[in-house]
mmCIF file of C-alpha atoms and ligand atoms in Angstrom:
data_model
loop_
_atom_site.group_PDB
_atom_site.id
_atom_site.type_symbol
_atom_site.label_atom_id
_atom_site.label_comp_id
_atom_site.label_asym_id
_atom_site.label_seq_id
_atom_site.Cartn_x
_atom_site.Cartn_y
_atom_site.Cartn_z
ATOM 1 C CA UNK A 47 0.000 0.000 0.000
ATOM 2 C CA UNK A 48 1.351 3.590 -0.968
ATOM 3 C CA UNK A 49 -1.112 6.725 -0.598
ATOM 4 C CA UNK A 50 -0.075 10.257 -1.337
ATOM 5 C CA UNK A 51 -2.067 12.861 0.222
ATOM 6 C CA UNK A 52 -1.735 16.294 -1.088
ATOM 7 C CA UNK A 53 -2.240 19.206 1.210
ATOM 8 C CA UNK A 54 -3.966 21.456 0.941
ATOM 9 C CA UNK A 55 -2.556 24.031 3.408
ATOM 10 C CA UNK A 56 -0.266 24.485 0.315
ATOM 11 C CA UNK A 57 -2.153 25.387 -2.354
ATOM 12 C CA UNK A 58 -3.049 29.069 -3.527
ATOM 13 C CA UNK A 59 -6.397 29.969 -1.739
ATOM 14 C CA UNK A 60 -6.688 32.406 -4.658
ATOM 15 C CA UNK A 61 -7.207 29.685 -6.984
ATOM 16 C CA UNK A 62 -7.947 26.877 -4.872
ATOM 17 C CA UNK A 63 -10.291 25.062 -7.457
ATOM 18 C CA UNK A 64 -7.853 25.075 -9.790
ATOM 19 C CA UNK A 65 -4.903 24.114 -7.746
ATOM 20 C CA UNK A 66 -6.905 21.064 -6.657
ATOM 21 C CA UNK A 67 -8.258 19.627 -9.856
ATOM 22 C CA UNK A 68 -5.114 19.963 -10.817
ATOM 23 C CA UNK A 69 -3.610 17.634 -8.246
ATOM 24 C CA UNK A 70 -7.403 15.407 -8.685
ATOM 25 C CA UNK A 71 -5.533 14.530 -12.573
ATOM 26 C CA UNK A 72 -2.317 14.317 -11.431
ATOM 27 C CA UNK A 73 -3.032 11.069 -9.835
ATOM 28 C CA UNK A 74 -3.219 12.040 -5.753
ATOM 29 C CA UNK A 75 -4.569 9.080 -3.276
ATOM 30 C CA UNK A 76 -6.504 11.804 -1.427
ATOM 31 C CA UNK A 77 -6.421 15.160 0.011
ATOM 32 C CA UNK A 78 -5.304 16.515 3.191
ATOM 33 C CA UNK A 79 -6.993 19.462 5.009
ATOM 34 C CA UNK A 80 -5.346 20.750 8.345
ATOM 35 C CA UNK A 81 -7.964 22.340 10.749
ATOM 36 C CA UNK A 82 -5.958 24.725 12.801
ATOM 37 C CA UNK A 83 -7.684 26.520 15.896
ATOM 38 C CA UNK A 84 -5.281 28.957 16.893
ATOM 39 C CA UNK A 85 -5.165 27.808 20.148
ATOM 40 C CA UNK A 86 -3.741 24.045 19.747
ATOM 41 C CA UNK A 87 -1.224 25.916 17.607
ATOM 42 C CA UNK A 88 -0.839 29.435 16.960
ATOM 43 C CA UNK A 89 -1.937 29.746 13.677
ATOM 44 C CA UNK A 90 -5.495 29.664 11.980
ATOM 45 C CA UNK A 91 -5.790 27.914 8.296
ATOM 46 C CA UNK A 92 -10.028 26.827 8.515
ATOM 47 C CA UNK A 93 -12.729 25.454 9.245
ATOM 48 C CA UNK A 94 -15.385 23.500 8.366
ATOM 49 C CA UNK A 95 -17.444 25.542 6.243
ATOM 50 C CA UNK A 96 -13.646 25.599 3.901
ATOM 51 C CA UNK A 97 -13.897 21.695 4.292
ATOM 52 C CA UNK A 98 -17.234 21.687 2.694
ATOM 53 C CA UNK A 99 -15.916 23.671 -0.159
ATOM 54 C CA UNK A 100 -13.262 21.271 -0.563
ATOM 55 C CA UNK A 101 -15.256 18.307 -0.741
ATOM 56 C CA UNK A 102 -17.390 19.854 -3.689
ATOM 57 C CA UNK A 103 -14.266 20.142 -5.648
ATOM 58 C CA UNK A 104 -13.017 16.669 -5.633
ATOM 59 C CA UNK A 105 -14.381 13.201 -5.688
ATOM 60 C CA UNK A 106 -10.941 11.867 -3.630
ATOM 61 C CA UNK A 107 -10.727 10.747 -0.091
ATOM 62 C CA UNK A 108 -10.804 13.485 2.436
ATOM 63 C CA UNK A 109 -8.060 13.151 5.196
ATOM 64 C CA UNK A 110 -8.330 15.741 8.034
ATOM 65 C CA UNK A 111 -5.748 16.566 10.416
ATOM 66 C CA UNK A 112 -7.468 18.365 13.440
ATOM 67 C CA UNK A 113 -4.845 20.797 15.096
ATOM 68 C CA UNK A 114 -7.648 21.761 17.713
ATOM 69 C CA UNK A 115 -7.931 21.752 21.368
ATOM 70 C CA UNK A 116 -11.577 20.812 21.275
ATOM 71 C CA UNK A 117 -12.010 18.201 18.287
ATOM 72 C CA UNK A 118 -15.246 16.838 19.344
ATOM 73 C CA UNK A 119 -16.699 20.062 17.847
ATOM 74 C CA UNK A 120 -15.701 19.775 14.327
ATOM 75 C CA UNK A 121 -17.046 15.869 14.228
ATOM 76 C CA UNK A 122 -20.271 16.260 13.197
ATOM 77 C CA UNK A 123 -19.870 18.514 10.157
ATOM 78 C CA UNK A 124 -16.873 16.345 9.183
ATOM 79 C CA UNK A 125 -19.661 13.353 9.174
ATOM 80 C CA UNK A 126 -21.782 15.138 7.306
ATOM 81 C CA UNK A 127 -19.599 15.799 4.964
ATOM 82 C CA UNK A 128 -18.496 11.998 4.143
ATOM 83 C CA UNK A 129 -14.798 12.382 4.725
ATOM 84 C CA UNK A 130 -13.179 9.526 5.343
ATOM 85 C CA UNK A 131 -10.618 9.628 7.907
ATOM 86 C CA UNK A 132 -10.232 12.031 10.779
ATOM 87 C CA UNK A 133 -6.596 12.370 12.963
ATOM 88 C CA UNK A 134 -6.321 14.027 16.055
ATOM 89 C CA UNK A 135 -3.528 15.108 18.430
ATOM 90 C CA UNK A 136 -2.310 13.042 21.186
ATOM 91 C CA UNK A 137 -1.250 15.969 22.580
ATOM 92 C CA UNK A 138 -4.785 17.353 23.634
ATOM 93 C CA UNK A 139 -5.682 18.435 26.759
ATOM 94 C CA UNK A 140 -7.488 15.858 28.469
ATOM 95 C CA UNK A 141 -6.188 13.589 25.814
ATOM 96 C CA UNK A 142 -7.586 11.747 22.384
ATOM 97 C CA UNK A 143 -9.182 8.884 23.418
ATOM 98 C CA UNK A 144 -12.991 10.655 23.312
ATOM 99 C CA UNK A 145 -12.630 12.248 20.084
ATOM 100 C CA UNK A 146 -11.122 8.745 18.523
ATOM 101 C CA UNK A 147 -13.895 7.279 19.907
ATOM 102 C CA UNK A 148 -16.150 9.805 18.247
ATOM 103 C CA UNK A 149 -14.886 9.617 15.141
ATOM 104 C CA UNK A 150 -14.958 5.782 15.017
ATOM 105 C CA UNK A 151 -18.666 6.007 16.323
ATOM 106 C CA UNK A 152 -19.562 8.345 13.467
ATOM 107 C CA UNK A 153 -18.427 5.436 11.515
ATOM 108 C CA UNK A 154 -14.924 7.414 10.321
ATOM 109 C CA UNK A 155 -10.978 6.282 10.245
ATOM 110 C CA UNK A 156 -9.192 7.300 13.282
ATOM 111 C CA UNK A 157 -5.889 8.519 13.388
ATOM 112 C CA UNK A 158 -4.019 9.513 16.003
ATOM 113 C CA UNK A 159 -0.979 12.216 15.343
ATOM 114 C CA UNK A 160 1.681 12.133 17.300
ATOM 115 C CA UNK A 161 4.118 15.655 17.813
ATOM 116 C CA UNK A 162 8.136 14.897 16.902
ATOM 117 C CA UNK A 163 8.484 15.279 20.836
ATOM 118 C CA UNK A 164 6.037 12.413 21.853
ATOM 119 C CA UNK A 165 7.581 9.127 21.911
ATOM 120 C CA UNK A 166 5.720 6.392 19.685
ATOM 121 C CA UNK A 167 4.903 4.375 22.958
ATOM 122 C CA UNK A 168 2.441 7.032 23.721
ATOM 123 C CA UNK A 169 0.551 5.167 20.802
ATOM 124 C CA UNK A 170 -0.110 1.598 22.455
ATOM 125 C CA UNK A 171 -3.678 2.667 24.964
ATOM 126 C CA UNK A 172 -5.363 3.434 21.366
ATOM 127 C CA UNK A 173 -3.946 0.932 18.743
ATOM 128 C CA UNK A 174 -7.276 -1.002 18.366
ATOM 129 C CA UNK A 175 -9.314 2.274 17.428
ATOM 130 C CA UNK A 176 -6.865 3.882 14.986
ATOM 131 C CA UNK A 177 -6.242 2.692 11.751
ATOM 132 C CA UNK A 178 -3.809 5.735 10.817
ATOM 133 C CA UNK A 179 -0.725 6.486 13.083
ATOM 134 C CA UNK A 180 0.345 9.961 11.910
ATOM 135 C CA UNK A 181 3.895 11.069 13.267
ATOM 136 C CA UNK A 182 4.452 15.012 12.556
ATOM 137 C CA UNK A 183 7.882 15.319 11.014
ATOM 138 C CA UNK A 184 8.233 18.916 11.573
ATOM 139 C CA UNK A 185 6.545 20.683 13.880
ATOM 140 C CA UNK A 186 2.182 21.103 14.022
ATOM 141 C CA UNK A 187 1.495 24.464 12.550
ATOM 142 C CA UNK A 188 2.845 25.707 9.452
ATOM 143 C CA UNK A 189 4.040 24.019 5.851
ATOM 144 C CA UNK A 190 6.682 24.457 4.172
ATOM 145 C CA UNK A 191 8.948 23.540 6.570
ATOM 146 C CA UNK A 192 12.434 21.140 6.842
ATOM 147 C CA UNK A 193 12.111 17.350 7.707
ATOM 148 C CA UNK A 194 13.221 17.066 11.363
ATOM 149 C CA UNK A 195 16.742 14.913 12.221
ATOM 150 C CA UNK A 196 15.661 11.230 13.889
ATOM 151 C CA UNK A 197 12.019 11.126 11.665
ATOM 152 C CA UNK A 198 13.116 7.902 9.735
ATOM 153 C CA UNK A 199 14.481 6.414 13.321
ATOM 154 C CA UNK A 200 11.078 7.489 14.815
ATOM 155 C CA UNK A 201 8.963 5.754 11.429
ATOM 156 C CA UNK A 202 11.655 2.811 12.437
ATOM 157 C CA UNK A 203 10.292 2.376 15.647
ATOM 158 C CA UNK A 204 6.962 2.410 15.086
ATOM 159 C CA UNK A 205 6.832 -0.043 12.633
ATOM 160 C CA UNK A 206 8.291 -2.434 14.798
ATOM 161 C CA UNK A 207 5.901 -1.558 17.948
ATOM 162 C CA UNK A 208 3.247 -1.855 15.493
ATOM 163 C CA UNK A 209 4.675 -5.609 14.320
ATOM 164 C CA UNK A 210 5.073 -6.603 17.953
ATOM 165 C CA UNK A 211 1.326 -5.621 18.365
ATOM 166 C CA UNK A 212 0.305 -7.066 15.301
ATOM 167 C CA UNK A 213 -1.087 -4.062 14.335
ATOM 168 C CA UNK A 214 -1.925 -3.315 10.704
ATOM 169 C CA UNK A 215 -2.402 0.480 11.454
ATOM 170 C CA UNK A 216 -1.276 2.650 8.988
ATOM 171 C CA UNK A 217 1.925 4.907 9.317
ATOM 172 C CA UNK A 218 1.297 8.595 8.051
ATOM 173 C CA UNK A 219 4.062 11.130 7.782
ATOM 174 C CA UNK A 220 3.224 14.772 7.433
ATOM 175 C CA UNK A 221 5.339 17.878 7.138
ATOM 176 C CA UNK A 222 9.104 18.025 5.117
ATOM 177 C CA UNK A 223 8.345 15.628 2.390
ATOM 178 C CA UNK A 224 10.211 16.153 -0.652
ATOM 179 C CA UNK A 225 11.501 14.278 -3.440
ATOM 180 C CA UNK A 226 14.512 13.604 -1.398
ATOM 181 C CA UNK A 227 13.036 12.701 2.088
ATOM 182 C CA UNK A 228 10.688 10.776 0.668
ATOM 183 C CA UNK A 229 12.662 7.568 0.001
ATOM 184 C CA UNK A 230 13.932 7.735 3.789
ATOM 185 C CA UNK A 231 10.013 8.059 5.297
ATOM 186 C CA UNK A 232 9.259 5.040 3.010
ATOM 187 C CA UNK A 233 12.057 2.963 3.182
ATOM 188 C CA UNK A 234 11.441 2.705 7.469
ATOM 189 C CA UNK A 235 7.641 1.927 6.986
ATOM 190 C CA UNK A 236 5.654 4.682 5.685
ATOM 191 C CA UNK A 237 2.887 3.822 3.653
ATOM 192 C CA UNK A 238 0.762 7.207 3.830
ATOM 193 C CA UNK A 239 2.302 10.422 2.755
ATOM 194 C CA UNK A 240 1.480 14.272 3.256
ATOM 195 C CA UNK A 241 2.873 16.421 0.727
ATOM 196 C CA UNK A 242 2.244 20.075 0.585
ATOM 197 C CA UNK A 243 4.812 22.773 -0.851
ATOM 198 C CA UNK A 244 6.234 19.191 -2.666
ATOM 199 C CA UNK A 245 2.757 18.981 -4.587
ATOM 200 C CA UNK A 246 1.352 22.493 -4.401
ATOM 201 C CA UNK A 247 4.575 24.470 -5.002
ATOM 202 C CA UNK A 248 5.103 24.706 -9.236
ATOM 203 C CA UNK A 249 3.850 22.613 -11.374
ATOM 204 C CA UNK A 250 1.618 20.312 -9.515
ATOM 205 C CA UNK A 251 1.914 17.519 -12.464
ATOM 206 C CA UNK A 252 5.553 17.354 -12.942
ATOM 207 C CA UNK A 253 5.376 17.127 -8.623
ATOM 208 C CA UNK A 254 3.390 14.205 -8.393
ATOM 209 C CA UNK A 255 5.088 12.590 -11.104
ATOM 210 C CA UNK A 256 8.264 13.385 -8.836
ATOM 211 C CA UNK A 257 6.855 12.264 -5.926
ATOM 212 C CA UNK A 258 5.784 8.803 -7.788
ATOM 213 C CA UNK A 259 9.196 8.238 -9.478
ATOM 214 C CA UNK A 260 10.992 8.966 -5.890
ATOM 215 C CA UNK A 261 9.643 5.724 -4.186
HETATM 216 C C1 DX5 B 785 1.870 21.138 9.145
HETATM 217 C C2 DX5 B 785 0.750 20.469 8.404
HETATM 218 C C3 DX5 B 785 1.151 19.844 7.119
HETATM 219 C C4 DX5 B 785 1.697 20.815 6.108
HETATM 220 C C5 DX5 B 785 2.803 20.096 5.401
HETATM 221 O O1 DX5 B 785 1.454 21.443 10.419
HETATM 222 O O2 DX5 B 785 0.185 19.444 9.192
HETATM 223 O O3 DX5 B 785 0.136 19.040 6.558
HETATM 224 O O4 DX5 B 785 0.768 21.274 5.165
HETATM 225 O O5 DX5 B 785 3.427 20.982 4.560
HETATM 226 P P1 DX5 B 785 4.788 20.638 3.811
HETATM 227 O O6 DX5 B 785 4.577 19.386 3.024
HETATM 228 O O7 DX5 B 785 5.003 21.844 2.998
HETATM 229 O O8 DX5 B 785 5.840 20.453 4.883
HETATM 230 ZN ZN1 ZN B 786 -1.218 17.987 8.343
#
């Protein structure tokens, strides 16, 4: 299995139609749309009512990546709305395991993301509701931004906590992929990949085809 999400955060807001049917023919798995609160992380990128806009523009997988304090707020739009997998930070104050719980009642994928700081153990308590471990390989916030030293050793180790568990969850990376980190994410056990200045940045064809070739 190999999935390459595109996001979103990336493209030009100015001509987001465009920017995403051209990624829809370039051949992406699925799109991803980071939810930022300002408050889980300083920044704001959107909400829901931009999600729904999204999801009248392509026919693709939606993969959201809640960067919000309170993600049992955004659930029931997202449900409405069809997409198909939902992540949310380990990191939240009073923790994930409502919201996963939530978004597997709703009869979504869970994922759980985990910050660069917070060791993959943190992962074990939640391993039979999540179907998508997501480890941040730069820090939550912002795109465009370098692939942190000690991501592939962190990928490396959870794959194997995930053997030991017999655990067929997915591992997501998100934040630094290019061309050239991507053979390092995939080579330790990656199988689902964010991309967003890599797909978004030029010509979003020539990207993908990049992306593709570098695996
Ligand atoms: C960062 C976001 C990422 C971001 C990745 O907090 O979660 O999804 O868009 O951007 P790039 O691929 O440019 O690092
Ligand atoms: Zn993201």
């Amino acid at each position: 299995m190999f999935e390459l999400c595109a996001s979103i955060l990336a493209a030009d807001f100015a001509n987001l139609e465009r920017d995403m049917r051209a990624a829809n023919a370039a051949g992406v798995d699925a799109f991803h749309i980071d939810v930022m609160d300002g408050h889980f992380v300083p920044a704001i990128s959107f909400g829901t009512g931009m999600v729904r806009t999204m999801e009248r523009l392509t026919t693709k997988p939606l993969d959201v990546h809640l960067m919000v304090e309170k993600p049992l707020d955004f659930l029931p739009e997202l449900e409405e709305l069809g997409v198909k997998r939902v992540s949310v930070h380990y990191e939240i104050p009073g923790g994930p395991e409502a919201a996963l719980r939530a978004i597997c009642a709703a009869g979504m994928q869970a994922g759980l993301v985990l910050n660069p700081e917070t060791p993959v153990e943190s992962a074990l308590p939640y391993l039979a509701q999540i179907s998508q471990l997501l480890l941040m390989t730069v820090h939550p916030g912002r795109g465009g931004q370098v692939y942190l030293p000690g991501s592939n050793e962190k990928i490396a180790a959870a794959k194997s906590l995930l053997q030991g568990q017999g655990s067929n969850t997915v591992i997501q990376v998100d934040g630094g992929i290019t061309p050239g980190t991507l053979p390092g994410a995939y080579a330790t056990g990656a199988r689902s990949i964010v991309a967003g200045s890599a797909v978004f940045g030029g010509k979003i064809d020539e990207n993908v085809k990049m992306l593709r070739v570098a695996i």
